Coordinates of C-alpha atoms in Angstrom, one line a residue:
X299 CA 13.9 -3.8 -2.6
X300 CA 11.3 -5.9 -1.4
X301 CA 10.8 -9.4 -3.3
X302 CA 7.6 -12.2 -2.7
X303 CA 8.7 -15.7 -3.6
X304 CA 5.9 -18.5 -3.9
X305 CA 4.3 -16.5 -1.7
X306 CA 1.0 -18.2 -0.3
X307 CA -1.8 -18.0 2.4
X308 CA -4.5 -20.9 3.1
X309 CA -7.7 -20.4 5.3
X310 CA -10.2 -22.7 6.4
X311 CA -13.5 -22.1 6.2
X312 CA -17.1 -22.8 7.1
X313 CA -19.9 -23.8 4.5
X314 CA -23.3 -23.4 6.0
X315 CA -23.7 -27.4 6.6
X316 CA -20.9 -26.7 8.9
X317 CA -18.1 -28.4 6.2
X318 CA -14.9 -27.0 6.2
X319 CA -13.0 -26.2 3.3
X320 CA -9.6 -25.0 2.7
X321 CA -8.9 -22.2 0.1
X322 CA -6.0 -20.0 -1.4
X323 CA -6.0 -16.3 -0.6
X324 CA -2.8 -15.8 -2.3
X325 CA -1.8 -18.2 -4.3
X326 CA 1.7 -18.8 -5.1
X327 CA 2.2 -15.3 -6.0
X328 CA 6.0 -14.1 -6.7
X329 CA 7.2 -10.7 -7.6
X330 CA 9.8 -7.7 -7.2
X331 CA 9.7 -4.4 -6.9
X332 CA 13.0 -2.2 -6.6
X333 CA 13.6 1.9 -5.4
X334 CA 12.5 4.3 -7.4
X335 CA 9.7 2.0 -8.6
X336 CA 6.0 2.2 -8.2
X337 CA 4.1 -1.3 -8.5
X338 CA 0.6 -1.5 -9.1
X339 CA -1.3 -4.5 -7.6
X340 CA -4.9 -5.0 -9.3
X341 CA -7.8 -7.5 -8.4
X342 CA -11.8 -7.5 -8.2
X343 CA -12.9 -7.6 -4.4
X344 CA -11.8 -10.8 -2.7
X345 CA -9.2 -11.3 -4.9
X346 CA -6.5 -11.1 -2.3
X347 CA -5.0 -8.0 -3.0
X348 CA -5.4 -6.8 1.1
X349 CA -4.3 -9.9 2.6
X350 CA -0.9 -9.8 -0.1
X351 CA -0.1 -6.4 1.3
X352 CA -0.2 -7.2 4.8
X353 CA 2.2 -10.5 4.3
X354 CA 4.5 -7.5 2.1
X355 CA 4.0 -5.7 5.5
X356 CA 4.7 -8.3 8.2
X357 CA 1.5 -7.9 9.5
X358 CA 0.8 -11.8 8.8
X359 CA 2.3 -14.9 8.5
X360 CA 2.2 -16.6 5.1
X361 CA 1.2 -19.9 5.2
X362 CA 4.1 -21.1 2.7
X363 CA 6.9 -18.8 0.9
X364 CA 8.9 -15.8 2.0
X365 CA 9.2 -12.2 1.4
X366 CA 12.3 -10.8 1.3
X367 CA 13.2 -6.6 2.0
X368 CA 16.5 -5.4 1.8
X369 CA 18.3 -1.8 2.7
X370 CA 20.0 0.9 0.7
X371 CA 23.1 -2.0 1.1
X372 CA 21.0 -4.4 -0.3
X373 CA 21.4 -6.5 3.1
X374 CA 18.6 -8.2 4.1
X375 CA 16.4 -7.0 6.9
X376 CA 15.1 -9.9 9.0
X377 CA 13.8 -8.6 12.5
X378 CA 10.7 -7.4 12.8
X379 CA 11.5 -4.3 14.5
X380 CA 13.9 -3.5 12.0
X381 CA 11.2 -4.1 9.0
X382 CA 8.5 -1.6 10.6
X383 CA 11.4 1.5 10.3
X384 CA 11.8 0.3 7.0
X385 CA 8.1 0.3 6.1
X386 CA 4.7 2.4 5.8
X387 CA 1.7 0.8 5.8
X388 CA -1.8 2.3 5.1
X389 CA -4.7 0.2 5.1
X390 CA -8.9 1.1 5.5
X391 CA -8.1 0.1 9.1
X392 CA -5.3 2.7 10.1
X393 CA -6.9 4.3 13.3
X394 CA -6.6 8.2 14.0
X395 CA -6.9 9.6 17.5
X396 CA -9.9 12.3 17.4
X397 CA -9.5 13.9 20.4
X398 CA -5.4 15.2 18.9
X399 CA -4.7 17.7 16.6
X400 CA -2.7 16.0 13.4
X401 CA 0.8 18.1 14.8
X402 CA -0.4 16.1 17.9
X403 CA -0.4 12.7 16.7
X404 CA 2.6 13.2 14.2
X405 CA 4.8 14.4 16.8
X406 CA 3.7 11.0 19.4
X407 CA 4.3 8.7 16.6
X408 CA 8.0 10.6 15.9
X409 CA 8.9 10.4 19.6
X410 CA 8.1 6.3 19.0
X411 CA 10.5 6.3 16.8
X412 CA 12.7 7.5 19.2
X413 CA 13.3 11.1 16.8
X414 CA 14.5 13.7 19.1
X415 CA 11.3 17.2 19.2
X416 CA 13.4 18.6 16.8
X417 CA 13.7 16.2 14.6
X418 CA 9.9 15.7 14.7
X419 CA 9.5 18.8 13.8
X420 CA 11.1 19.2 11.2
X421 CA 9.7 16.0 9.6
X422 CA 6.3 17.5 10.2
X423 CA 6.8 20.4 8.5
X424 CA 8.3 18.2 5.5
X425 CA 4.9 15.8 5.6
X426 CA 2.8 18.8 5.7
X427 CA 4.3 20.7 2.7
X428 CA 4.3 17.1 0.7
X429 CA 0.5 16.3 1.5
X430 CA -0.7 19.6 1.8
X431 CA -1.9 19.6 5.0
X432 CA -1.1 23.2 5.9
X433 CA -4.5 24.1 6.4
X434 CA -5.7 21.3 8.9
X435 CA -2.4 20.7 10.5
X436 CA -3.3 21.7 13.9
X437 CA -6.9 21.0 13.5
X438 CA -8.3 18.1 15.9
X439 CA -8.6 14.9 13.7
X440 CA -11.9 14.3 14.6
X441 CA -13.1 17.6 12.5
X442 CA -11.9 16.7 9.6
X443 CA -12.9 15.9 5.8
X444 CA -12.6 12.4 4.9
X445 CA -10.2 13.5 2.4
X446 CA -8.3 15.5 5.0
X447 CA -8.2 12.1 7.8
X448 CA -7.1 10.1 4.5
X449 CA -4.4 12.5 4.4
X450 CA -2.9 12.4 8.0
X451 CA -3.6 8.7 7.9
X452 CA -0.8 8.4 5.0
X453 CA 1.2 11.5 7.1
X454 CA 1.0 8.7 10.2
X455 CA 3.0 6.3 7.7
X456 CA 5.8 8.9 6.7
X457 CA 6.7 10.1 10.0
X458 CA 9.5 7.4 10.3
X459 CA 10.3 8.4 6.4
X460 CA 10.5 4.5 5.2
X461 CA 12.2 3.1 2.3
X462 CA 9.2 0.6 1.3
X463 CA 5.5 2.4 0.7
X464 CA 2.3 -0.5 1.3
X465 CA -0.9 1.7 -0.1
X466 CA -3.9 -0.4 -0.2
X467 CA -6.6 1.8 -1.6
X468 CA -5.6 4.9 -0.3
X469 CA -7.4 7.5 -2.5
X470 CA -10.7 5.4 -2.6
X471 CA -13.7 7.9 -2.0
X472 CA -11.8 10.7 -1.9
X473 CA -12.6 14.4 -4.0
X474 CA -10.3 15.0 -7.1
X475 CA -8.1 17.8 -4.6
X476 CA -7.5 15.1 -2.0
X477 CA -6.4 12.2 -4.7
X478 CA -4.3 14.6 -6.3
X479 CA -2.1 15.8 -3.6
X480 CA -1.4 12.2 -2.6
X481 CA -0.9 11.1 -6.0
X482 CA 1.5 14.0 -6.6
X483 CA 3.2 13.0 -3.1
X484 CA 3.8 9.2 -4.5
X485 CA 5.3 10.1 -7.4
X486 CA 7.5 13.1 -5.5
X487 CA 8.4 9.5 -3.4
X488 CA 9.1 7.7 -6.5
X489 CA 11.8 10.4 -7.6
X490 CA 13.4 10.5 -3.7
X491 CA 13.5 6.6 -4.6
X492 CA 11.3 5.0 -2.2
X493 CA 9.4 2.2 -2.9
X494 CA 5.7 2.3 -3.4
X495 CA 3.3 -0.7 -3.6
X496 CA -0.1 0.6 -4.7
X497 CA -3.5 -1.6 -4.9
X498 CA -6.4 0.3 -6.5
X499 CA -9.6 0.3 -8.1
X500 CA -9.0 2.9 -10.2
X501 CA -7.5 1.7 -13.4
X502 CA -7.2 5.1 -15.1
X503 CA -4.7 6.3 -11.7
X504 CA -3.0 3.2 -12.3
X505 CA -2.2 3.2 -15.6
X506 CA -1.0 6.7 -15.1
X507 CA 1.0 6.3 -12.0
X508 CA 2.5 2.8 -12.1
X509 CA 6.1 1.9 -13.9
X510 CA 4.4 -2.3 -13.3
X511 CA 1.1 -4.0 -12.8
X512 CA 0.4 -7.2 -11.4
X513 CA -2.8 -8.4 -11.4
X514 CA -4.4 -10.9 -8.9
X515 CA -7.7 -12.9 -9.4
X516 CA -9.1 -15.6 -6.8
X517 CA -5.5 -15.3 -5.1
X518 CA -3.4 -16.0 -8.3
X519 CA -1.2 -13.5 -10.0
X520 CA -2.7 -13.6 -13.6
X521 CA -0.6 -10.8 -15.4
X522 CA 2.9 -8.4 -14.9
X523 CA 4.3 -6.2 -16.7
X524 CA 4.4 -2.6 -17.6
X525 CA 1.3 -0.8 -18.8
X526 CA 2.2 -0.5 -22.2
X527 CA 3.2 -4.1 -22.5
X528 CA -0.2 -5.4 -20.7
X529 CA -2.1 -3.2 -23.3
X530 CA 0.2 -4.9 -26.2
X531 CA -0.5 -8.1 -24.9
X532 CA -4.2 -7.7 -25.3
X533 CA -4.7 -5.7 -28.0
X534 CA -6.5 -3.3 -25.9
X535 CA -6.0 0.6 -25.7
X536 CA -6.6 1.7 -21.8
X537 CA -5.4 0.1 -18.8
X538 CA -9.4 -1.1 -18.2
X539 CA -10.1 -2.8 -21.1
X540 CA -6.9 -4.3 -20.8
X541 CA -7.8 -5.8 -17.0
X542 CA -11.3 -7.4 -18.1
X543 CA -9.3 -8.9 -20.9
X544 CA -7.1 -11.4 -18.2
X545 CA -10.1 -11.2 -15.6
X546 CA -12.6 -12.9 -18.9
X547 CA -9.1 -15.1 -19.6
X548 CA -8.9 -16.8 -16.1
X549 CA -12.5 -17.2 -16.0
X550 CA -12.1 -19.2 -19.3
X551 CA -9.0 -21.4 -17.8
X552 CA -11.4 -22.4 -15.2

């Protein structure tokens, strides 16, 4: 499980008369999300969906609040080391090596994980069936499809096979092939009963991937609940409608 209370981050920053002000990416935001479970986080640009995720993924500090990830024993996990076994991360920034095939790179980030080759093999050949990536496995990154690099970058993030799944955007721009196979591999995850945290712009994928939304605006968590009951709660029919509903809402509780 993996749990944000009053979770918050604060930045400074400069006007162009050289003032500084101080502002809320996240915003007080609290939430849970449990195995077997796929949580949908939803926001406009700037909204502070990325910086959430990478406080969710212990790749920055909060400036107030805690987030709390537990095991299969529902211990908590508190040293860093320990988290990053229990968590894959994708972001826009996840780097590939070009000059490696992706059997290449899988197999260097297995042995980091202290996996013994055989073991790394064998999870390999699990990734590759999962994402597809039979065709292109021993293909140099470099010469891939975007949709194909999208692909190994999420393969990159199983290799350690976590409990705790931190997608942000990771079928943006892709072909309907590519999305597929890695929306078919998230909900394959779901059923193992992994946890998968999934920011998108697509609200149509959302609404038919996600067991809970939350939605985030100007760094504050606006709406939560389950597709059907965010519909209900607007009187709208599709998951779309129902977002500009709560976006035109906060804009009218300014």
């Amino acid at each position: 499980m993996i749990e944000a209370t009053e979770l918050t981050k604060q930045f400074i920053r400069t006007e162009k008369k050289g003032k500084k002000e101080e502002f809320f990416a996240v915003d007080h935001v609290s939430f849970k999300a449990g195995s077997g479970e796929i949580l949908g986080i939803l926001g406009p640009n700037g909204a502070g969906k990325t910086t959430l995720l990478r406080m969710l993924g212990s790749l920055m500090q909060p400036t107030s609040g805690q987030v709390f990830i537990t095991d299969e024993a529902m211990e908590q996990i508190d040293k860093k080391e320990a988290l990053k076994k229990h968590i894959g991360y994708l972001s826009e920034n996840t780097k590939l090596y070009g000059r490696f095939s992706v059997r290449e790179m899988l197999s260097l980030f297995g042995e980091l994980y202290d996996f013994t080759k055989e073991e790394v093999e064998e999870r390999i050949e699990e990734i590759c069936g999962l994402l597809q990536m039979e065709s292109f496995i021993d293909n140099r990154i470099e010469k891939l499809s975007t949709g194909q690099k999208q692909r190994t970058s999420i393969a990159r993030c199983l290799v350690h096979n976590p409990d705790i799944y931190i997608f942000d955007e990771p079928t943006l721009g892709l072909d309907i092939i590519s999305s597929k196979a890695i929306i078919d591999f998230m909900k394959q995850e779901k059923k193992r009963g992994k946890t998968v945290l999934y920011s998108t712009h697509y609200m149509e994928e959302a609404e038919f991937l996600c067991d809970r939304i939350i939605m985030i605006d100007r760094g504050k968590m606006i709406a939560e609940g389950t597709p059907d009951e965010l519909k209900k709660a607007t009187g709208t029919g599709n998951l779309r409608d129902t977002f500009f509903a709560y976006m035109e809402g906060d804009a009218q509780d300014e």
